[in-house]
XYZ file of C-alpha atoms in Angstrom:
537
model
C -6.214 -4.557 12.679
C -7.270 -7.634 11.464
C -5.932 -9.629 8.630
C -3.320 -11.028 6.852
C -4.550 -11.481 4.120
C -3.613 -12.580 0.444
C -5.217 -9.056 -2.315
C -1.981 -7.248 -2.313
C -0.751 -6.744 -5.912
C 2.780 -6.635 -5.800
C 4.323 -8.309 -2.142
C 4.006 -11.132 -1.977
C 1.376 -11.915 1.079
C -0.485 -15.342 2.300
C -4.314 -15.730 3.965
C -3.414 -15.957 6.964
C -5.685 -14.489 9.163
C -6.411 -13.463 12.611
C -8.846 -12.492 15.061
C -8.504 -8.607 15.708
C -5.862 -7.840 18.630
C -6.034 -6.040 21.394
C -5.881 -1.841 20.803
C -1.865 -0.780 21.188
C -1.144 1.581 22.757
C 0.176 4.486 20.375
C 4.421 4.752 20.351
C 6.231 8.000 20.432
C 6.541 9.032 17.163
C 10.410 9.022 16.299
C 11.018 7.079 13.033
C 14.500 5.664 12.125
C 16.007 8.649 10.425
C 16.029 6.703 7.175
C 12.674 4.468 6.346
C 13.208 1.051 5.968
C 13.315 -0.768 2.578
C 10.123 -1.660 0.374
C 9.717 -4.739 -0.759
C 8.936 -3.851 -4.116
C 8.710 0.103 -5.229
C 7.043 -0.405 -8.316
C 4.097 1.434 -9.047
C 0.023 -0.390 -8.227
C -1.912 1.627 -10.250
C -0.165 0.175 -14.252
C -2.852 -2.261 -14.613
C -6.141 0.275 -13.927
C -7.199 1.087 -17.232
C -10.762 1.364 -17.817
C -13.016 -1.079 -18.600
C -17.070 -1.339 -20.231
C -19.897 -0.223 -18.605
C -21.261 -3.029 -17.314
C -24.948 -3.881 -15.013
C -25.191 -2.021 -12.002
C -25.890 -4.741 -8.945
C -29.919 -4.452 -7.546
C -29.801 -3.071 -3.944
C -30.105 -6.581 -2.234
C -33.272 -7.253 0.250
C -31.150 -7.771 3.533
C -28.237 -4.828 2.526
C -26.404 -3.365 5.811
C -28.535 -0.598 7.281
C -26.127 2.265 8.139
C -26.708 5.825 7.779
C -24.137 7.781 6.261
C -20.970 9.085 8.807
C -22.605 12.506 8.700
C -25.830 12.223 9.924
C -26.408 11.720 13.682
C -29.254 8.602 13.821
C -32.318 9.006 15.830
C -32.949 7.215 19.447
C -30.301 6.276 22.131
C -26.861 4.824 21.095
C -24.256 4.326 21.341
C -20.394 5.223 19.619
C -17.402 3.540 18.911
C -14.394 5.434 20.567
C -11.725 2.674 19.355
C -11.137 0.730 16.538
C -12.406 -2.823 18.567
C -14.789 -1.242 20.587
C -16.542 -5.267 21.667
C -19.600 -6.150 21.792
C -19.713 -9.254 24.011
C -22.420 -11.840 24.786
C -22.871 -10.533 27.878
C -22.554 -7.588 30.949
C -18.538 -8.849 31.147
C -14.848 -8.602 29.536
C -14.231 -12.014 29.526
C -15.134 -14.706 27.479
C -14.750 -13.479 24.183
C -16.539 -10.868 21.207
C -19.318 -11.829 19.431
C -18.422 -8.601 17.251
C -16.790 -4.415 17.138
C -18.429 -0.974 16.400
C -15.668 0.730 14.518
C -14.409 4.095 15.319
C -17.429 6.551 14.984
C -19.826 3.844 14.036
C -23.382 3.905 16.371
C -25.533 1.027 17.061
C -28.896 1.629 19.209
C -28.975 0.145 22.583
C -31.751 -1.452 23.380
C -35.360 -0.087 24.870
C -36.723 -0.166 28.076
C -32.849 -1.806 29.282
C -30.795 -0.039 32.611
C -27.728 0.433 31.833
C -25.873 -0.611 34.166
C -22.719 -0.165 36.560
C -18.720 -1.835 35.408
C -15.972 -2.379 37.644
C -12.330 -2.194 35.351
C -9.580 -0.126 33.605
C -11.198 1.758 31.261
C -15.203 0.349 31.603
C -17.946 3.014 33.054
C -20.926 1.196 33.023
C -22.863 -1.927 30.410
C -25.120 -1.036 28.263
C -27.647 -3.715 25.891
C -27.372 -3.145 21.805
C -29.178 -3.925 18.933
C -30.525 -7.235 18.355
C -28.058 -7.880 20.827
C -25.091 -7.985 23.014
C -23.575 -5.557 25.495
C -20.883 -2.402 25.205
C -19.330 -0.564 27.588
C -18.867 3.096 28.015
C -15.957 4.518 28.721
C -12.169 4.729 26.993
C -13.526 2.968 24.443
C -16.973 4.113 23.518
C -19.281 6.946 24.297
C -23.301 7.789 24.766
C -22.340 11.909 24.263
C -21.853 12.044 19.875
C -21.169 15.924 21.024
C -18.026 15.327 23.334
C -15.410 16.541 21.549
C -13.504 13.647 20.869
C -16.653 11.226 19.642
C -17.797 14.297 17.762
C -14.179 14.668 15.748
C -14.227 10.734 14.819
C -17.908 10.809 13.528
C -17.190 13.121 11.049
C -14.671 11.322 10.249
C -15.850 8.131 9.633
C -15.250 5.735 6.465
C -19.134 4.884 4.496
C -20.249 2.288 5.191
C -23.065 2.479 2.605
C -19.872 3.529 -0.545
C -17.887 1.027 -1.852
C -14.358 2.919 -1.303
C -15.828 3.668 2.414
C -12.526 6.180 2.211
C -10.268 7.490 -0.168
C -7.197 5.152 -1.110
C -3.532 5.526 -2.216
C 0.195 3.570 -2.619
C 2.241 4.444 -0.004
C 6.160 5.762 -1.234
C 7.403 5.846 1.889
C 5.894 8.116 4.714
C 5.174 9.176 7.314
C 2.369 8.259 9.818
C 2.605 11.969 11.946
C 0.366 11.970 14.854
C -0.363 16.273 15.498
C 0.048 18.271 12.524
C 5.130 18.496 12.214
C 6.426 21.666 12.360
C 9.270 22.325 10.101
C 11.794 20.492 12.610
C 9.208 17.333 13.172
C 9.380 16.486 9.231
C 13.703 16.954 9.327
C 13.312 14.733 11.731
C 11.277 11.775 9.915
C 12.021 12.659 6.132
C 15.993 11.837 6.013
C 16.144 13.236 2.051
C 13.370 15.911 3.243
C 15.753 18.806 1.339
C 15.769 16.696 -1.834
C 12.406 16.056 -1.765
C 11.392 19.698 -1.860
C 13.435 20.635 -4.242
C 12.118 18.238 -6.894
C 8.582 18.728 -5.984
C 9.152 22.255 -6.428
C 9.674 20.988 -9.431
C 6.925 18.491 -11.033
C 4.354 21.460 -9.831
C 5.346 22.803 -12.825
C 5.327 20.657 -15.822
C 2.539 19.155 -18.004
C 3.435 15.989 -19.204
C 4.736 12.489 -16.986
C 7.249 11.669 -19.420
C 8.906 15.254 -17.759
C 7.330 14.375 -14.360
C 9.642 11.605 -15.334
C 12.627 12.976 -16.064
C 12.524 14.343 -12.030
C 11.720 11.510 -10.248
C 9.587 8.680 -12.508
C 7.664 7.325 -8.614
C 6.139 10.659 -8.863
C 3.891 9.949 -12.112
C 0.022 9.967 -10.547
C 0.818 11.734 -7.237
C -1.069 15.051 -6.697
C 0.641 17.507 -6.070
C -2.269 20.403 -5.756
C -2.657 22.086 -2.919
C -6.699 20.707 -0.926
C -6.870 25.233 -0.371
C -8.362 23.758 2.598
C -7.927 24.760 6.401
C -6.827 22.001 9.279
C -9.993 21.153 11.091
C -9.800 21.064 14.240
C -8.014 17.635 15.854
C -8.141 16.398 18.871
C -5.542 13.949 21.023
C -7.120 10.629 20.065
C -6.349 7.798 23.013
C -4.502 4.945 22.424
C -7.379 2.559 20.947
C -7.437 5.166 17.782
C -4.657 4.860 15.964
C -2.846 2.389 14.715
C 1.120 2.218 16.139
C 2.448 2.341 13.359
C 4.977 4.244 12.797
C 6.002 5.035 8.816
C 4.264 2.893 5.499
C 6.759 1.560 3.289
C 6.700 1.333 -0.105
C 4.065 -1.439 -1.918
C 1.550 -0.022 0.996
C -1.444 1.844 0.940
C -3.214 4.331 2.491
C -7.210 5.397 3.530
C -8.099 8.765 4.137
C -10.545 11.107 4.835
C -9.583 14.898 4.709
C -7.013 16.180 2.586
C -5.596 19.979 4.542
C -2.969 22.681 3.689
C -0.569 23.800 6.650
C 1.459 26.976 6.100
C 4.370 27.309 7.784
C 6.964 30.039 9.280
C 9.667 31.153 7.595
C 12.376 28.862 7.224
C 15.443 27.529 6.705
C 14.321 24.487 3.884
C 12.333 27.466 2.198
C 8.875 25.396 2.774
C 6.203 27.173 3.322
C 3.019 25.476 2.510
C 2.592 21.010 2.777
C -0.890 19.423 2.163
C -2.099 17.042 4.848
C -3.929 13.810 4.444
C -6.073 13.075 7.465
C -6.047 9.064 7.758
C -8.957 6.536 8.830
C -6.889 6.161 12.397
C -6.081 9.950 13.008
C -2.652 10.075 11.854
C -1.531 12.249 9.537
C 0.636 11.804 6.517
C 1.939 13.627 3.401
C 0.052 14.270 0.648
C 3.254 14.478 -1.513
C 4.187 11.501 -0.048
C 1.050 9.306 -1.793
C 0.041 7.784 -5.170
C -3.514 8.115 -5.357
C -5.855 4.651 -6.985
C -7.915 5.446 -9.657
C -11.298 3.638 -9.016
C -12.372 0.873 -10.919
C -15.678 0.798 -12.458
C -15.507 -2.820 -12.608
C -19.206 -4.421 -12.190
C -20.764 -7.574 -12.158
C -23.653 -8.691 -13.128
C -27.468 -8.681 -12.127
C -29.367 -11.617 -13.661
C -32.851 -12.208 -14.286
C -34.798 -13.618 -17.776
C -33.114 -11.389 -20.160
C -29.539 -11.997 -18.269
C -29.220 -15.392 -18.113
C -26.993 -18.139 -17.768
C -24.379 -19.633 -19.456
C -22.687 -16.394 -19.770
C -18.897 -15.450 -21.481
C -17.160 -13.649 -19.697
C -13.746 -12.687 -21.756
C -10.604 -11.565 -19.591
C -7.779 -9.978 -20.301
C -8.136 -8.339 -23.701
C -10.845 -7.531 -26.081
C -12.421 -10.587 -28.482
C -13.025 -9.775 -31.484
C -17.003 -11.066 -32.698
C -17.234 -13.704 -35.505
C -19.559 -13.964 -37.850
C -20.337 -17.121 -39.975
C -19.836 -16.844 -44.257
C -21.455 -18.430 -46.831
C -18.507 -20.695 -47.200
C -18.619 -21.903 -43.524
C -15.650 -19.760 -42.860
C -15.902 -17.447 -39.697
C -14.624 -14.315 -40.984
C -14.194 -11.160 -37.818
C -16.705 -8.430 -38.374
C -14.306 -5.631 -37.392
C -15.951 -5.506 -33.780
C -14.886 -6.303 -29.977
C -16.367 -7.531 -26.628
C -14.669 -5.055 -24.707
C -11.501 -6.994 -21.505
C -13.878 -7.692 -19.034
C -17.090 -7.908 -21.138
C -19.716 -10.422 -21.833
C -22.337 -12.234 -23.989
C -24.401 -14.288 -23.186
C -24.516 -18.067 -25.246
C -26.708 -20.406 -25.971
C -24.202 -23.546 -24.915
C -24.029 -24.681 -28.127
C -20.477 -24.732 -29.849
C -19.658 -24.943 -33.873
C -16.135 -25.933 -34.757
C -15.046 -24.590 -37.589
C -10.832 -26.316 -39.101
C -9.538 -26.292 -35.519
C -10.773 -24.100 -34.053
C -14.085 -24.305 -32.045
C -17.401 -21.076 -31.828
C -19.467 -20.669 -29.230
C -23.140 -19.639 -30.590
C -23.682 -16.222 -28.843
C -27.354 -14.660 -27.659
C -26.689 -11.717 -29.899
C -28.129 -12.674 -34.196
C -25.871 -14.188 -35.797
C -22.241 -13.697 -33.806
C -20.867 -16.166 -32.834
C -17.722 -15.919 -29.770
C -14.306 -18.282 -30.445
C -14.607 -20.701 -27.415
C -10.405 -19.880 -25.967
C -11.488 -16.179 -26.161
C -14.362 -16.789 -22.857
C -14.811 -18.577 -19.698
C -18.419 -20.145 -19.831
C -19.881 -19.312 -16.330
C -23.050 -21.638 -16.307
C -25.442 -23.170 -13.997
C -24.279 -25.440 -10.807
C -26.078 -27.196 -8.525
C -26.112 -26.125 -5.443
C -23.320 -28.780 -3.356
C -25.176 -29.520 -0.451
C -29.111 -30.644 0.290
C -29.042 -27.195 4.075
C -28.594 -24.993 1.384
C -32.291 -26.037 0.231
C -33.599 -27.593 3.481
C -33.152 -23.365 4.355
C -35.323 -21.059 6.275
C -35.030 -18.591 3.480
C -32.998 -17.426 0.802
C -30.300 -20.524 1.334
C -27.917 -18.298 -0.308
C -24.718 -19.863 -1.464
C -21.979 -18.750 -3.760
C -19.910 -21.404 -6.618
C -17.215 -19.903 -7.150
C -14.488 -20.864 -9.933
C -10.713 -20.750 -9.568
C -9.567 -21.016 -12.841
C -12.438 -19.411 -15.039
C -11.528 -16.762 -12.791
C -15.734 -15.762 -11.911
C -18.853 -16.098 -9.092
C -21.941 -17.016 -9.026
C -24.521 -16.027 -6.726
C -26.755 -17.676 -5.949
C -30.755 -18.703 -3.605
C -31.431 -21.739 -3.316
C -32.054 -22.863 -7.517
C -31.469 -19.009 -8.649
C -28.939 -17.821 -10.245
C -28.996 -13.776 -9.262
C -25.901 -12.510 -9.971
C -22.422 -13.229 -11.723
C -19.678 -11.245 -12.013
C -15.363 -11.991 -12.124
C -13.379 -12.232 -9.250
C -9.005 -12.197 -8.585
C -8.028 -15.844 -7.436
C -4.551 -16.924 -5.737
C -1.690 -16.384 -8.169
C -1.004 -20.231 -7.525
C -4.646 -21.562 -8.688
C -5.804 -23.859 -6.853
C -3.725 -25.896 -3.928
C -1.051 -28.259 -4.329
C -1.027 -31.722 -2.697
C 0.751 -31.745 0.682
C 1.424 -28.140 0.291
C -0.301 -25.517 2.166
C -2.685 -22.602 0.068
C -0.865 -20.136 1.765
C 2.899 -21.147 1.018
C 1.737 -20.525 -2.721
C -0.656 -18.203 -3.049
C -3.095 -20.937 -4.711
C -7.231 -20.295 -3.412
C -8.559 -23.700 -1.456
C -11.369 -25.413 -2.821
C -13.857 -27.467 -1.080
C -16.785 -26.280 0.637
C -16.882 -22.898 3.007
C -19.799 -21.065 5.378
C -19.182 -16.694 5.899
C -17.688 -17.369 9.412
C -16.780 -13.822 9.446
C -18.137 -10.028 8.497
C -16.136 -6.736 8.540
C -17.526 -3.738 7.131
C -13.136 -2.739 6.158
C -10.105 -4.286 7.610
C -6.223 -4.084 7.472
C -4.850 -6.281 6.091
C -0.921 -7.205 7.100
C 1.632 -9.509 4.691
C 2.650 -12.864 6.615
C 5.913 -12.130 5.015
C 6.398 -8.913 6.146
C 4.881 -7.363 8.667
C 6.098 -3.996 6.919
C 3.342 -4.362 4.057
C -0.486 -3.867 4.492
C -3.533 -2.734 3.131
C -4.728 -0.719 4.554
C -9.597 -1.343 5.465
C -10.033 -2.995 2.536
C -13.757 -2.745 2.345
C -16.228 -5.623 2.170
C -14.256 -8.656 4.014
C -15.707 -11.644 4.198
C -13.516 -14.783 6.169
C -14.999 -18.417 4.266
C -11.987 -20.461 4.947
C -10.127 -18.720 8.428
C -7.138 -16.912 6.379
C -8.918 -16.958 3.518
C -11.322 -14.411 2.387
C -13.198 -12.938 -0.488
C -12.764 -8.877 0.021
C -12.669 -6.251 -2.389
C -9.639 -5.429 -3.790
C -9.160 -1.508 -4.504
C -5.437 -0.936 -5.316
C -6.153 -2.356 -9.141
C -8.145 -4.035 -12.327
C -7.183 -7.455 -13.391
C -10.453 -8.975 -11.984
C -10.581 -12.761 -14.060
C -6.764 -12.550 -13.347
C -4.872 -14.909 -11.089
C -3.981 -11.786 -8.612
C -4.039 -12.190 -4.577
C -2.718 -14.813 -2.780
C -4.986 -17.297 -1.932
C -8.575 -15.020 -1.303
C -10.802 -13.582 -3.466
C -10.597 -10.399 -4.674
C -13.533 -8.774 -6.034
C -13.959 -5.175 -7.533
C -15.730 -2.775 -5.098
C -18.708 -2.595 -6.226
C -18.525 -6.110 -6.051
C -17.547 -6.821 -2.438
C -20.162 -3.798 -1.488
C -23.336 -6.204 -3.670
C -21.772 -9.750 -2.326
C -21.427 -8.582 1.139
C -25.596 -7.967 1.115
C -26.525 -10.092 -0.189
C -24.742 -13.075 1.227
C -26.335 -14.715 4.947
C -25.993 -13.120 8.191
C -26.683 -10.214 7.848
C -24.323 -7.464 9.109
C -26.770 -5.955 12.106
C -27.062 -2.102 11.915
C -25.004 -0.158 13.122
C -22.080 -3.200 14.438
C -18.398 -2.705 11.717
C -18.038 -6.909 12.106
C -18.678 -9.958 13.291
C -18.782 -13.607 13.922
C -20.676 -15.627 12.210
C -22.785 -18.594 15.003
C -22.915 -21.608 13.998
C -25.961 -22.628 14.782
C -27.222 -19.897 12.220
C -28.050 -19.873 8.309
C -24.011 -18.662 6.847
C -23.926 -18.710 2.955
C -22.297 -21.182 1.538
C -18.519 -20.494 -0.358
C -18.666 -22.861 -2.921
C -14.549 -23.196 -4.814
C -14.160 -25.316 -7.204
C -11.718 -25.842 -10.125
């Protein structure tokens, strides 16, 4: 879809983002007799451990105002019937795009503006939309929400009000079917089907991971339960709906909206029933070929008079609390700050022996300086911020510190841990993409996208599907959610800034310009104030 960005947990990916391409017609449904080899088949879930509760981020005043996908908006709207229902600045298909509407998304029509006839393949009529631009009804958009395909797309659209617009899972090497398959179809597309089903049948009866690993270690974390739900009505969709990818290799991810069971007539393999997942682009994948991701509970902290900088973050492991003894030495209290936890500090330090200790705002409690990274208040990097009309938002990001602070002009309002590039800061004379580094400097939010599929620049077979709340700031580099890991604070990406799903939504709604209501993605015009992204060591 949109990006070639680096948030991959295991695949060696790079941020080499490109603009959204024109939709590609759906290819044939057959796949190779044997799946392509994966770059890495190791589980992505091993680091998804629980974290300490964080303060709930407050809703932003500029939050994206989108209705739940199941609720039809009031008044005349146009609905997206394509992964990219382009929004043009004028009623012509030439001249580029300024944004787009996603599958099943709806944007309001401008009142009092008549529809304009259009000519050209796939386009019937141009409609002026809010707050600006034009969308062409036809193959990729409709003003009738009750039309069969449009209604199905609305029903199964992603949820832009949630940190998880979809359910997400790691592929264990799954085909993508375009219709509910027969046993013959599955035999054609899944070279190991007989052996796989024999192992799945055994796996349904085990109770421990050790027993499961004895059958197949890749089965750990897989949900083999039936959905006990019948298949929904799945009308045939156009080539503009479904990605042409026919197979999802190990290490890639899928996003899905619902699960349902399919029963089969008597057959040579004895397969009676199988559960399938309906993906975000209306493909079908077997549930027994994917591993669901645990949902990270990690959230950043909203700053206020009672919770303010400087703040010490504890990134890797739980860190002990210290108390000064009568003889001047330090001793642990037996209590710990959790990994990804934090505490307010005064900015003062004391030295005991060879160790430095931070004075915290917890009475009598100290933290060892080497155990923490300190998020301190910074000055705006540009006068443009101070002179901005309105909030003057900017982000202060420390690559080596692994944290982000959001500001409104000189006021810090939010702080959290992030996962920058695995390569740290750029190497002199080398493209940061080639070293999985995060670029240093002052940038602007150039584009915002509710979710986008990211493709590895080193292996186009490796994808992360529907990565949530993407914000471009430096060519291929972006801020975005990372649903596939839970090690925020540690270097993890190929150069992008990974945020937890909760934090990615908060930051997306905080930054400027705001995504117009009903739009799925937008370009940020140079003449409009855009949030400054200040990235430092």
